[in-house]
Coordinates of C-alpha atoms in Angstrom, one line a residue:
Chain A
M1 CA 116.0 111.7 111.9
Y2 CA 114.0 110.5 109.0
G3 CA 111.9 107.5 110.0
L4 CA 111.2 108.4 113.7
G5 CA 107.5 109.0 113.2
L6 CA 107.0 105.6 112.2
F7 CA 108.9 103.9 115.0
K8 CA 106.7 106.5 117.3
G9 CA 103.5 105.0 115.9
L10 CA 104.9 101.7 116.6
A11 CA 105.5 102.1 119.9
V12 CA 101.8 102.9 120.4
T13 CA 100.7 99.7 118.7
L14 CA 103.3 97.9 120.8
K15 CA 102.0 99.5 123.9
N16 CA 98.4 98.7 123.0
A17 CA 99.6 94.9 122.5
V18 CA 100.9 94.7 125.8
T19 CA 99.2 96.3 128.3
P20 CA 96.0 94.5 129.4
G21 CA 93.5 97.2 129.9
R22 CA 94.2 98.5 126.3
M23 CA 94.0 95.4 124.5
F24 CA 91.5 95.1 121.5
T25 CA 89.1 92.4 122.7
T26 CA 86.6 90.9 120.6
H27 CA 83.2 90.0 122.1
Q28 CA 81.5 87.0 120.3
Y29 CA 78.0 87.1 119.9
P30 CA 75.5 85.3 120.8
N31 CA 78.0 82.8 122.2
R32 CA 81.4 83.3 124.1
R33 CA 83.9 80.7 124.6
I34 CA 84.5 79.5 128.2
S35 CA 87.7 78.5 129.9
V36 CA 87.9 75.4 132.4
F37 CA 88.2 78.0 135.0
E38 CA 84.7 79.6 134.5
L39 CA 83.0 75.9 134.0
A40 CA 84.4 74.8 137.4
K41 CA 83.2 78.1 139.1
A42 CA 79.9 77.8 137.4
S43 CA 79.6 74.3 139.1
S44 CA 81.1 75.7 142.5
T45 CA 84.0 73.3 142.6
N46 CA 87.8 73.7 141.8
V47 CA 89.3 72.9 138.8
I48 CA 91.0 69.4 139.6
S49 CA 88.1 68.1 140.7
Y50 CA 86.1 69.3 138.1
A51 CA 88.3 67.9 135.4
A52 CA 88.2 64.6 137.1
K53 CA 84.5 64.6 137.0
N54 CA 83.9 65.5 133.5
P55 CA 86.9 65.0 131.8
A56 CA 85.7 65.5 128.2
K57 CA 84.2 68.8 128.9
A58 CA 87.5 70.2 130.4
V59 CA 89.5 69.1 127.6
R60 CA 87.1 70.5 125.1
S61 CA 87.0 73.5 126.9
A62 CA 90.8 73.7 127.0
I63 CA 91.1 73.9 123.2
G64 CA 88.3 76.3 123.2
L65 CA 85.1 74.3 121.9
E66 CA 83.1 74.9 125.0
W67 CA 80.6 77.8 124.5
V68 CA 78.3 79.5 126.4
P69 CA 75.5 82.1 125.6
D70 CA 76.4 85.4 126.5
R71 CA 75.4 89.1 126.0
W72 CA 77.2 92.5 126.4
P73 CA 75.0 94.2 129.2
Q74 CA 72.7 97.1 127.8
H75 CA 71.7 100.1 130.1
P76 CA 68.7 99.6 131.8
R77 CA 67.1 102.9 129.7
F78 CA 68.1 100.7 126.4
R79 CA 65.0 101.4 123.8
G80 CA 64.3 97.7 122.8
E81 CA 62.4 96.3 120.4
E82 CA 59.3 94.4 121.9
F83 CA 56.9 97.1 123.8
T84 CA 55.6 96.3 127.2
W85 CA 52.0 97.1 127.5
Y86 CA 49.9 96.8 130.9
E87 CA 46.2 96.4 130.1
Q88 CA 45.1 97.4 133.4
R89 CA 46.8 100.6 133.2
C90 CA 45.6 101.2 129.5
T91 CA 42.5 103.5 128.7
G92 CA 42.4 103.1 125.1
C93 CA 43.0 106.9 124.7
A94 CA 45.3 106.2 121.5
S95 CA 47.4 108.9 122.4
C96 CA 50.5 106.5 121.2
A97 CA 49.0 106.4 117.9
K98 CA 48.3 110.1 117.5
Y99 CA 52.0 110.9 118.8
C100 CA 53.9 108.2 116.4
P101 CA 55.6 110.2 113.7
L102 CA 55.1 107.2 111.2
G103 CA 51.6 106.1 112.2
I104 CA 52.2 102.7 112.8
I105 CA 50.3 101.9 116.0
R106 CA 46.5 101.0 115.3
I107 CA 44.3 100.9 118.1
V108 CA 40.6 99.7 117.9
T109 CA 38.4 100.1 120.8
D110 CA 34.9 98.8 121.6
P111 CA 33.6 98.7 118.2
S112 CA 30.1 98.1 119.9
G113 CA 29.5 101.4 120.7
R114 CA 28.7 101.4 124.1
F115 CA 28.6 104.8 126.1
V116 CA 31.5 104.4 128.8
Q117 CA 31.1 106.1 132.1
E118 CA 33.7 107.9 133.9
G119 CA 35.8 105.5 135.8
E120 CA 35.2 102.8 133.4
K121 CA 37.4 102.3 130.4
Y122 CA 37.5 100.8 126.8
A123 CA 38.2 97.6 126.0
I124 CA 40.9 97.2 123.4
E125 CA 40.0 95.2 120.7
V126 CA 43.1 95.8 118.4
F127 CA 46.6 97.2 119.5
D128 CA 49.0 96.4 116.5
I129 CA 52.6 98.0 116.6
D130 CA 54.2 97.3 113.3
I131 CA 57.9 97.3 114.3
G132 CA 59.0 96.5 110.9
R133 CA 58.4 100.1 110.4
C134 CA 59.3 101.7 113.7
M135 CA 62.2 103.6 114.4
F136 CA 62.2 103.3 118.3
C137 CA 61.8 107.0 118.8
G138 CA 59.9 106.3 122.0
L139 CA 57.4 109.2 121.4
C140 CA 54.6 106.7 122.0
V141 CA 56.1 106.1 125.3
E142 CA 56.6 109.6 126.2
A143 CA 53.0 110.5 125.3
C144 CA 51.4 107.8 127.1
P145 CA 49.6 109.4 130.1
Y146 CA 48.8 106.4 132.1
D147 CA 52.2 104.6 131.9
A148 CA 50.7 102.1 130.2
L149 CA 53.1 101.5 127.1
H150 CA 56.8 101.2 127.6
M151 CA 59.6 100.4 125.5
G152 CA 60.9 96.7 125.6
S153 CA 64.6 95.7 126.4
G154 CA 65.3 93.2 123.8
F155 CA 66.9 93.6 120.7
E156 CA 66.4 90.0 118.8
E157 CA 63.2 90.4 116.9
G158 CA 64.5 88.5 113.5
R159 CA 61.2 87.3 111.5
Y160 CA 61.1 85.3 108.3
T161 CA 58.0 87.3 107.0
R162 CA 57.2 91.2 107.3
S163 CA 53.8 90.5 109.1
G164 CA 55.6 88.6 111.8
L165 CA 57.0 91.8 112.7
V166 CA 53.6 93.0 113.8
I167 CA 53.1 93.2 117.4
D168 CA 49.5 92.4 118.0
V169 CA 47.4 92.7 121.4
N170 CA 47.8 88.9 122.0
R171 CA 51.4 89.2 122.1
L172 CA 51.4 92.3 124.0
R173 CA 49.1 90.4 126.7
T174 CA 51.2 87.4 126.9
Q175 CA 54.8 88.1 126.8
P176 CA 57.0 88.9 129.8
K177 CA 56.8 92.2 130.8
R178 CA 60.3 93.8 131.3
P179 CA 60.0 97.4 130.5
S180 CA 62.7 99.5 129.7
N181 CA 63.8 102.5 132.1
W182 CA 63.6 104.8 129.2
F183 CA 61.6 108.0 130.1
R184 CA 60.2 106.1 133.3
P185 CA 62.0 108.0 136.2
Q186 CA 59.6 105.8 138.6
L187 CA 61.2 102.9 137.4
E188 CA 64.8 104.2 137.8
A189 CA 63.7 105.4 141.4
K190 CA 63.3 101.9 142.2
D191 CA 66.4 100.6 140.8
Y192 CA 64.6 98.2 138.2
N193 CA 66.9 96.5 135.6
P194 CA 64.9 94.7 133.0
H195 CA 68.1 92.6 132.2
S196 CA 68.1 91.2 135.6
G197 CA 65.3 88.7 134.4
K198 CA 62.8 90.3 136.8
E199 CA 59.6 91.3 135.4
A200 CA 57.7 94.6 136.6
T201 CA 54.1 94.3 137.8
Y202 CA 51.5 97.1 136.9
V203 CA 51.8 98.4 140.0
D204 CA 55.9 99.2 139.5
V205 CA 55.3 101.0 136.5
G206 CA 52.8 103.4 137.6
R207 CA 53.1 107.1 138.8
H208 CA 49.5 107.0 138.9
E209 CA 47.7 104.8 141.4
K210 CA 44.2 103.7 140.4
P211 CA 41.7 105.5 142.6
S212 CA 39.8 103.3 144.9
E213 CA 36.0 102.9 145.0
Q214 CA 35.7 105.4 147.8
K215 CA 37.6 108.2 145.9
Q216 CA 35.5 107.5 143.0
E217 CA 32.5 108.0 144.9
V218 CA 33.7 111.4 146.2
K219 CA 34.5 112.3 142.7
W220 CA 31.0 111.8 141.5
A221 CA 29.4 113.3 144.4
K222 CA 31.4 116.4 143.9
R223 CA 30.5 116.6 140.4
L224 CA 26.7 116.2 141.3
Chain B
M1 CA 106.1 108.0 66.5
A2 CA 103.9 109.6 69.5
I3 CA 101.5 107.4 71.0
R4 CA 97.9 108.9 70.5
T5 CA 96.2 109.7 73.9
E6 CA 92.8 111.1 74.9
P7 CA 91.5 111.8 78.5
I8 CA 89.3 109.1 80.1
T9 CA 86.3 109.3 82.0
I10 CA 86.0 107.4 85.2
N11 CA 83.1 106.8 87.8
L12 CA 84.0 106.9 91.3
G13 CA 80.9 105.6 93.1
P14 CA 78.3 105.8 94.0
Q15 CA 79.4 102.8 96.2
H16 CA 83.3 103.5 96.1
P17 CA 84.8 102.7 99.2
S18 CA 86.3 106.2 99.6
T19 CA 83.1 108.1 98.9
H20 CA 81.5 108.0 102.6
G21 CA 78.6 106.6 101.3
V22 CA 76.3 107.0 98.2
F23 CA 78.6 109.7 96.7
R24 CA 79.3 109.7 93.0
L25 CA 82.3 111.6 91.1
R26 CA 82.3 111.6 87.6
V27 CA 86.0 112.3 86.8
K28 CA 87.9 113.0 83.6
F29 CA 91.6 111.8 83.9
D30 CA 94.8 112.1 81.5
G31 CA 96.5 109.4 82.7
E32 CA 96.6 109.9 86.5
L33 CA 95.8 113.3 86.3
V34 CA 92.6 114.8 87.4
L35 CA 91.2 117.2 84.4
D36 CA 87.9 117.7 85.5
I37 CA 85.6 116.5 87.9
E38 CA 81.5 116.4 88.3
P39 CA 79.9 115.6 91.6
V40 CA 76.7 113.5 91.1
F41 CA 74.7 113.3 94.3
G42 CA 71.2 112.6 95.3
Y43 CA 71.0 108.8 95.8
L44 CA 70.2 109.1 99.4
H45 CA 67.5 111.8 99.0
R46 CA 64.7 111.2 101.5
G47 CA 62.8 114.6 101.3
T48 CA 63.4 115.3 105.1
E49 CA 62.7 119.0 104.6
K50 CA 59.2 118.1 103.0
L51 CA 58.4 115.3 105.4
A52 CA 59.0 118.1 108.2
E53 CA 56.0 119.9 106.6
E54 CA 53.7 117.1 107.6
R55 CA 54.9 116.4 110.9
T56 CA 54.9 118.0 114.6
Y57 CA 57.2 120.0 116.1
V58 CA 58.3 117.4 118.2
Q59 CA 58.4 114.7 116.0
I60 CA 60.6 116.2 113.6
V61 CA 63.4 116.0 116.0
T62 CA 63.6 112.0 115.1
L63 CA 64.3 113.1 111.4
T64 CA 67.1 115.4 112.3
D65 CA 68.8 112.0 113.7
R66 CA 69.1 110.7 110.1
L67 CA 70.7 114.0 108.6
D68 CA 74.3 113.5 109.8
Y69 CA 74.1 110.0 111.3
V70 CA 77.5 110.2 113.0
S71 CA 76.7 113.3 114.9
S72 CA 73.0 113.1 115.8
M73 CA 73.2 115.0 119.1
T74 CA 74.3 118.4 117.4
N75 CA 71.4 117.9 114.7
N76 CA 69.1 117.7 117.3
L77 CA 70.3 120.8 119.2
A78 CA 70.3 122.9 115.9
Y79 CA 66.6 121.9 115.4
V80 CA 65.2 122.3 118.9
S81 CA 67.3 125.8 119.2
A82 CA 65.2 126.8 116.0
V83 CA 62.0 125.6 117.3
E84 CA 62.8 127.5 120.8
K85 CA 63.7 130.8 118.9
L86 CA 60.4 130.5 116.9
A87 CA 58.1 129.7 119.8
G88 CA 60.0 131.5 122.7
I89 CA 60.3 128.3 124.8
P90 CA 62.7 129.0 127.6
V91 CA 65.5 126.1 128.5
P92 CA 66.2 125.4 132.1
E93 CA 70.1 126.0 133.2
R94 CA 70.9 122.2 133.7
A95 CA 69.3 121.1 130.1
K96 CA 71.7 123.7 128.6
Y97 CA 74.8 122.3 130.3
L98 CA 73.5 118.8 129.5
R99 CA 73.4 119.9 125.7
V100 CA 76.7 121.3 125.9
I101 CA 78.3 118.1 127.1
C102 CA 76.4 116.1 124.7
S103 CA 77.3 118.2 121.6
E104 CA 81.0 118.1 122.8
L105 CA 81.1 114.5 123.2
Q106 CA 79.4 114.2 119.8
R107 CA 82.1 116.4 118.2
I108 CA 84.7 114.1 120.0
A109 CA 83.1 110.7 118.4
S110 CA 82.4 112.6 115.1
H111 CA 86.0 113.8 114.6
M112 CA 87.6 110.2 115.7
I113 CA 85.6 108.9 112.6
A114 CA 86.8 111.6 110.5
T115 CA 90.4 110.9 111.4
G116 CA 90.1 107.2 111.2
F117 CA 88.4 107.2 107.9
L118 CA 91.1 109.8 106.3
L119 CA 93.4 107.3 107.3
Q120 CA 91.9 104.4 105.9
E121 CA 91.7 106.3 102.7
L122 CA 95.5 106.8 102.8
G123 CA 95.8 103.3 103.0
A124 CA 96.7 102.7 106.8
F125 CA 93.8 99.9 106.6
A126 CA 91.8 99.7 109.7
T127 CA 94.6 100.1 112.3
P128 CA 93.9 104.0 113.0
L129 CA 90.2 103.4 112.2
M130 CA 90.0 100.5 115.0
Y131 CA 91.8 103.0 117.5
A132 CA 89.4 105.8 116.7
F133 CA 86.2 103.3 116.9
R134 CA 87.5 102.0 120.2
E135 CA 87.4 105.6 121.8
R136 CA 84.2 106.5 120.1
E137 CA 82.4 103.4 121.5
R138 CA 82.7 104.7 125.3
I139 CA 81.2 107.9 124.1
L140 CA 78.4 105.7 122.7
D141 CA 77.9 103.9 125.8
L142 CA 77.3 107.3 127.5
F143 CA 74.9 108.4 124.9
E144 CA 72.8 104.7 125.7
M145 CA 73.0 105.8 129.0
L146 CA 71.4 108.9 128.3
C147 CA 68.7 108.5 126.0
G148 CA 68.7 104.9 125.5
A149 CA 70.1 104.7 121.9
R150 CA 73.5 104.8 120.5
V151 CA 73.4 106.5 117.2
T152 CA 69.5 107.6 116.7
L153 CA 69.5 109.6 119.9
S154 CA 66.5 111.5 119.7
Y155 CA 67.7 113.1 123.2
M156 CA 66.8 116.8 123.0
R157 CA 63.2 118.4 122.9
P158 CA 62.0 121.6 122.3
G159 CA 62.4 123.3 125.8
G160 CA 65.4 121.0 127.1
V161 CA 66.3 117.6 127.1
T162 CA 63.9 114.3 127.5
Q163 CA 65.3 113.3 131.0
D164 CA 67.8 114.0 133.4
A165 CA 71.1 111.9 133.2
P166 CA 71.1 108.8 135.5
R167 CA 73.3 108.6 138.5
E168 CA 75.7 106.4 137.0
F169 CA 76.2 108.7 133.9
W170 CA 78.7 111.4 136.2
P171 CA 81.2 108.7 137.4
A172 CA 81.6 107.4 133.8
L173 CA 81.9 110.7 132.2
D174 CA 84.4 111.6 134.8
I175 CA 86.4 108.5 133.8
L176 CA 86.0 109.1 130.4
M177 CA 87.2 112.7 130.3
R178 CA 90.1 111.6 132.6
D179 CA 90.9 108.8 129.9
M180 CA 90.3 111.1 127.0
P181 CA 93.5 113.2 126.7
M182 CA 95.5 110.0 126.7
Y183 CA 93.6 108.7 124.0
I184 CA 93.8 111.5 121.9
D185 CA 97.6 111.9 122.5
E186 CA 97.9 108.2 121.4
L187 CA 96.1 109.0 118.5
D188 CA 98.5 112.0 117.6
Q189 CA 101.3 109.9 118.4
L190 CA 100.4 107.3 116.1
I191 CA 99.6 109.2 112.9
S192 CA 101.0 112.9 113.1
G193 CA 104.8 112.4 112.7
N194 CA 104.4 109.5 110.6
E195 CA 106.4 110.4 107.5
I196 CA 104.2 108.5 105.0
V197 CA 101.0 110.8 106.1
L198 CA 103.2 113.7 106.1
A199 CA 104.4 113.2 102.6
R200 CA 100.7 112.3 101.3
T201 CA 98.9 114.9 103.3
Q202 CA 101.0 118.1 103.4
N203 CA 100.6 120.8 100.6
A204 CA 98.0 118.6 99.3
G205 CA 94.6 120.2 98.1
I206 CA 95.4 123.9 99.3
I207 CA 92.5 126.1 100.1
R208 CA 93.3 129.6 100.6
P209 CA 91.5 131.8 103.0
E210 CA 89.7 133.8 100.5
A211 CA 88.4 131.0 98.6
A212 CA 87.2 129.2 101.7
I213 CA 85.5 132.5 102.5
N214 CA 83.8 132.8 98.8
G215 CA 82.6 129.2 99.2
S216 CA 81.2 129.7 102.4
L217 CA 82.7 126.8 103.9
S218 CA 82.5 126.3 107.7
G219 CA 83.9 124.4 110.5
P220 CA 87.2 122.3 110.6
I221 CA 87.9 122.9 106.6
L222 CA 87.7 126.7 107.2
R223 CA 89.7 126.9 110.2
A224 CA 92.2 124.6 108.9
S225 CA 92.7 127.7 105.9
G226 CA 93.4 130.0 108.8
V227 CA 90.1 131.8 109.2
K228 CA 89.1 132.1 112.8
W229 CA 85.5 131.6 112.5
D230 CA 83.7 129.6 115.0
L231 CA 80.0 129.9 115.9
R232 CA 80.9 129.0 119.7
K233 CA 82.9 131.7 119.7
A234 CA 81.1 134.4 117.2
N235 CA 77.7 133.4 118.3
P236 CA 77.5 132.0 121.7
Y237 CA 74.7 129.7 122.0
E238 CA 73.5 127.7 125.2
V239 CA 76.4 128.4 127.7
Y240 CA 79.5 128.4 125.4
D241 CA 79.8 132.1 126.6
R242 CA 80.9 130.9 129.9
M243 CA 83.2 128.2 129.0
E244 CA 87.2 129.1 128.2
F245 CA 88.6 127.5 125.2
D246 CA 90.5 128.2 122.3
V247 CA 89.5 128.1 118.6
P248 CA 92.5 126.3 116.8
I249 CA 93.4 127.4 113.3
G250 CA 95.8 126.2 110.6
S251 CA 98.3 127.9 108.5
R252 CA 98.4 126.4 105.3
G253 CA 94.7 124.8 104.7
D254 CA 96.0 121.6 103.2
T255 CA 95.0 118.0 104.0
Y256 CA 97.3 117.7 107.0
D257 CA 95.8 120.7 108.6
R258 CA 92.6 119.6 108.1
Y259 CA 93.4 116.5 110.0
Y260 CA 95.3 118.1 112.6
I261 CA 92.8 120.7 113.5
R262 CA 90.5 117.9 114.4
I263 CA 92.8 116.4 117.1
L264 CA 93.1 119.9 118.6
E265 CA 89.6 120.4 118.6
M266 CA 89.0 117.1 120.3
R267 CA 91.3 118.6 123.1
E268 CA 89.5 121.7 123.1
S269 CA 86.1 119.6 123.6
V270 CA 87.7 117.7 126.5
K271 CA 88.3 121.2 128.2
I272 CA 84.9 122.1 127.7
I273 CA 83.3 119.1 129.0
K274 CA 85.5 119.1 132.1
Q275 CA 84.4 122.9 132.9
C276 CA 80.5 121.8 132.3
I277 CA 81.0 119.0 134.9
Q278 CA 82.2 121.7 137.5
Q279 CA 79.6 124.3 137.0
I280 CA 76.3 122.2 135.8
P281 CA 73.8 123.2 138.7
E282 CA 70.8 121.3 139.7
G283 CA 67.6 121.7 138.5
P284 CA 64.9 120.9 136.2
T285 CA 65.7 119.6 132.5
R286 CA 62.7 120.5 130.6
T287 CA 60.2 123.2 130.3
P288 CA 56.9 121.6 130.4
G289 CA 54.9 122.3 127.3
P290 CA 52.3 120.7 124.9
F291 CA 53.2 118.0 122.5
F292 CA 51.7 119.9 119.6
I293 CA 53.5 123.3 119.9
R294 CA 51.8 125.8 117.9
P295 CA 54.4 128.7 117.3
P296 CA 53.2 132.1 116.4
V297 CA 53.3 133.1 113.0
G298 CA 56.8 133.9 111.9
D299 CA 60.1 132.6 110.9
A300 CA 63.1 131.9 112.6
Y301 CA 66.9 130.7 112.2
A302 CA 69.3 129.0 114.3
S303 CA 72.6 127.6 113.8
V304 CA 75.1 125.7 115.8
E305 CA 78.6 124.8 115.2
A306 CA 78.4 121.1 114.6
P307 CA 81.2 118.8 114.0
K308 CA 81.2 119.7 110.2
G309 CA 80.4 123.1 110.1
E310 CA 77.5 125.3 110.7
L311 CA 74.4 123.5 110.8
G312 CA 71.5 125.8 110.5
F313 CA 67.7 125.2 110.6
Y314 CA 65.2 127.8 109.1
L315 CA 61.8 127.3 110.3
V316 CA 58.6 129.2 108.9
S317 CA 55.5 128.9 110.8
D318 CA 51.9 129.6 109.8
G319 CA 50.6 129.3 113.3
G320 CA 49.7 125.2 112.9
I321 CA 51.3 122.4 114.5
S322 CA 53.7 121.8 111.6
P323 CA 56.1 124.0 110.0
Y324 CA 55.1 125.7 106.8
R325 CA 58.7 125.2 105.5
C326 CA 61.8 123.6 107.0
K327 CA 65.2 124.7 105.3
I328 CA 68.1 122.8 106.5
R329 CA 71.7 124.4 106.0
A330 CA 73.9 121.3 105.8
P331 CA 77.3 121.8 106.4
S332 CA 78.6 118.9 104.4
L333 CA 76.4 120.0 101.2
I334 CA 78.2 123.2 101.6
N335 CA 81.5 122.3 102.3
L336 CA 81.7 120.4 98.7
S337 CA 81.6 123.7 96.9
L338 CA 85.1 124.3 96.5
L339 CA 85.5 120.5 95.3
R340 CA 86.7 121.1 91.9
E341 CA 89.2 123.6 93.0
M342 CA 90.6 121.5 95.5
L343 CA 90.7 118.3 93.4
V344 CA 91.5 119.2 89.9
G345 CA 95.3 119.0 89.2
W346 CA 95.9 116.2 91.4
K347 CA 96.9 112.6 90.8
M348 CA 94.1 110.1 91.6
A349 CA 95.4 108.8 95.1
D350 CA 96.0 112.4 96.0
M351 CA 92.0 113.2 95.1
I352 CA 90.8 110.2 97.3
I353 CA 92.4 111.7 100.3
I354 CA 91.8 115.3 99.5
F355 CA 88.2 114.4 99.4
G356 CA 88.3 112.5 102.4
S357 CA 89.6 115.4 104.0
T358 CA 86.5 117.3 103.9
D359 CA 84.4 114.5 106.0
I360 CA 81.3 114.4 104.4
V361 CA 78.5 112.3 105.4
L362 CA 76.0 111.7 102.8
G363 CA 72.9 111.6 105.1
E364 CA 73.6 115.3 105.4
V365 CA 74.4 116.2 101.7
D366 CA 71.2 114.7 100.2
R367 CA 68.9 115.1 103.1

């Protein structure tokens, strides 16, 4: 029968319109509408007592005017924008700068020219990452031999100026440390999730433990 | 008294909604009839081949993501196989299976886009496209689990893949492979029997098999013309020789066959992934090696069956840390070689869908 194919197609549309698991859902960003049931659950009461306590909010949520900030969760391996850096682990070897395909990492260590002994490390003066040009391939993170540099977990780095997109050493020192699990099996083994809000200490992120004083002495003794 | 008429030249593009990107067609019309076409491209030229000459072999992987930006996995795979051939790097078994799983998932995602946009150009505004994108979304979620990105993946490395799949990847893949045949059936049911689609696409833009071979077409476009040529069967790379799957071929080589062959290929991809899940061994996923690979002096060509066709990389090494020359055989560009033969003689509305059925991505045409 001519026209049967059209009805077959419409049947698919109808099936998707009524099956709850197959419905098209729009997830609003960055805020999501919240129902009165969820509001009551959030304040750990039932709906009726919540509505009696704050009627204005209940009415607003019933007509869809109450919003809560909500994000679709990313995987812990998500390669996020802000980089996480652990100064205690960084030796200033500049492997990350060397491996970067775009050359956007700038590192300046100890311009005084002091001779650094084994076991000591360079002081980092400048560590600029220009994420305005970064493509988040993660090669710098892959290159880091001491697990000092990690991908971040966020993705909201909107700025009004290009210079604001340069992550400098002060920001790397002070920002919350939520490293991504990307290329860090030690974090995955600990089931670390950067989106849970917990920060990772520099001990958590490392494959290598810093050698103790005694071990250093033994190492020097063997060398001499 | 007869009205004096003359042909009119119209620009389609470079930002036309039907041109899959910044592609420009200069078309000479007689009324609605296409008399002659002249494709103009290069608006998205980024000089990938030249840029590759001043990057190390690992860094070029990130450039290949940007070629065909809806199927980054197969681009990565084609490039790293060329490097492995050039430098003689062995690949662990588990990495080979992961690569096959990834490239078949990418094939499904790419064919979903091709199908959705073909219907978009037919005038079925957004509905089939939204169906296709919803299923593709779940594949991109899997890619995010594997490598932390959704489009610019950079997952493969010379000598394997960056890292093993996380624990939660395998149950998610199992669930997706259970659902995917149902999704494909649904898309099939939604589109294939539709009388409007049949009337518009059947017998439109026919490519004869001899012409397709002469034009060195590859991929679904070639197979829709009835030529059984698939690199996965003809020159099995990775572990495709251990998989059981069919190569679907079309009979007429028209726009409808070029659409339907993609539906059939998605079904075969699901079969391959299911076999991979059963066969995948434990073990390492990457051969440890230096970041600055220095292959011996020589050249190598490796090609894979990308969703669009045969994607090949030709690398010449002078013994340094970056290739002396990197040539990309991009299927999208070469599949355009029969464009004039396909489009001339059709009406304007037919021209749009015939052009859409070639499924080109401009990132790969211009490079």
